[in-house]
Amino acid sequence: GYRRPLLAGLLAALALCIALPVEAQQTLRIGYQKSSTLITLLKTRGTLEKALAPQDVTVTWHEFPSGLPLLEALNVGNVDISADVADTVPIFAQAAQAR
């Protein structure tokens, strides 16, 4: 399934946040879709918030109705990480010259 790669990506983002020197409180903006059970569980349980709190990193969650608006938000810098996107959406975004 898609859960292992998704979880691996989130853990990589978490590791990156932990590895960066934090001088002031920072915010990790996560874009997600309501249909993602794993992400909803992480959000509801506060798993990432608890893990990042010692590094003074705040997590904010931004819900999107589908993958395309989520990728657009990632492309323009409104979210830092996309937690849930189907396989075909990035292909169409790349074809549209998204960065």
XYZ file of C-alpha atoms in Angstrom:
99
model
C 0.000 0.000 0.000
C 0.782 3.630 0.166
C 1.082 3.885 3.946
C 4.741 2.960 4.249
C 6.012 5.494 1.670
C 3.736 8.152 3.167
C 4.926 7.472 6.688
C 8.537 7.371 5.470
C 8.085 10.778 3.847
C 6.603 12.282 6.984
C 9.370 10.822 9.107
C 11.958 12.228 6.688
C 10.356 15.666 7.038
C 10.374 15.240 10.792
C 14.055 14.289 10.729
C 14.829 17.326 8.589
C 13.070 19.593 11.062
C 14.952 18.040 13.947
C 18.296 18.333 12.139
C 17.903 22.027 11.398
C 19.149 24.439 14.048
C 16.153 26.137 15.576
C 16.773 29.625 16.903
C 13.150 30.698 17.143
C 9.877 28.874 17.025
C 9.169 27.580 13.536
C 6.031 26.258 11.905
C 5.734 23.138 9.771
C 2.696 23.570 7.493
C 1.289 20.209 6.420
C -1.212 19.935 3.586
C -3.487 16.912 3.593
C -6.751 15.518 2.273
C -9.559 14.485 4.584
C -9.674 11.071 2.887
C -6.286 10.059 4.328
C -6.928 7.879 7.366
C -3.283 7.757 8.463
C -2.838 11.519 8.321
C -6.137 12.081 10.124
C -4.948 9.771 12.908
C -1.600 11.577 13.175
C -3.423 14.910 13.316
C -6.056 13.780 15.819
C -3.526 12.164 18.139
C -1.087 15.076 17.926
C 1.771 12.706 17.119
C 3.864 15.179 15.132
C 3.118 18.063 17.492
C 4.413 16.027 20.432
C 7.503 14.883 18.534
C 8.419 18.376 17.321
C 7.570 20.359 20.469
C 11.048 19.887 22.034
C 12.540 21.587 18.946
C 10.076 24.518 19.220
C 8.402 23.523 15.963
C 4.669 24.104 15.688
C 2.625 21.993 13.283
C -0.294 23.488 11.394
C -2.662 21.363 9.323
C -4.248 22.578 6.095
C -7.036 20.466 4.588
C -7.528 20.356 0.807
C -10.436 18.870 -1.154
C -8.160 17.108 -3.664
C -4.553 16.609 -4.691
C -4.292 19.320 -7.335
C -4.997 22.292 -5.004
C -2.682 20.680 -2.467
C 0.163 20.492 -4.986
C -0.507 24.074 -6.068
C -0.232 25.209 -2.438
C 3.042 23.309 -2.167
C 4.256 24.860 -5.428
C 3.613 28.447 -4.282
C 4.919 27.886 -0.763
C 1.670 27.893 1.210
C 2.447 24.469 2.711
C 5.800 22.881 3.481
C 4.895 19.244 2.921
C 2.158 17.390 1.123
C 1.050 14.449 3.209
C -1.342 12.817 0.760
C -1.464 12.960 -3.031
C -2.478 10.294 -5.551
C 0.038 9.079 -8.128
C -1.390 10.845 -11.178
C -1.719 14.326 -9.680
C 2.055 15.050 -9.601
C 2.344 13.887 -13.220
C -0.257 16.416 -14.348
C 1.310 19.107 -12.168
C 4.709 18.454 -13.737
C 3.185 18.549 -17.206
C 1.778 21.974 -16.338
C 5.322 23.198 -15.531
C 4.817 23.233 -11.744
C 8.026 23.533 -9.753
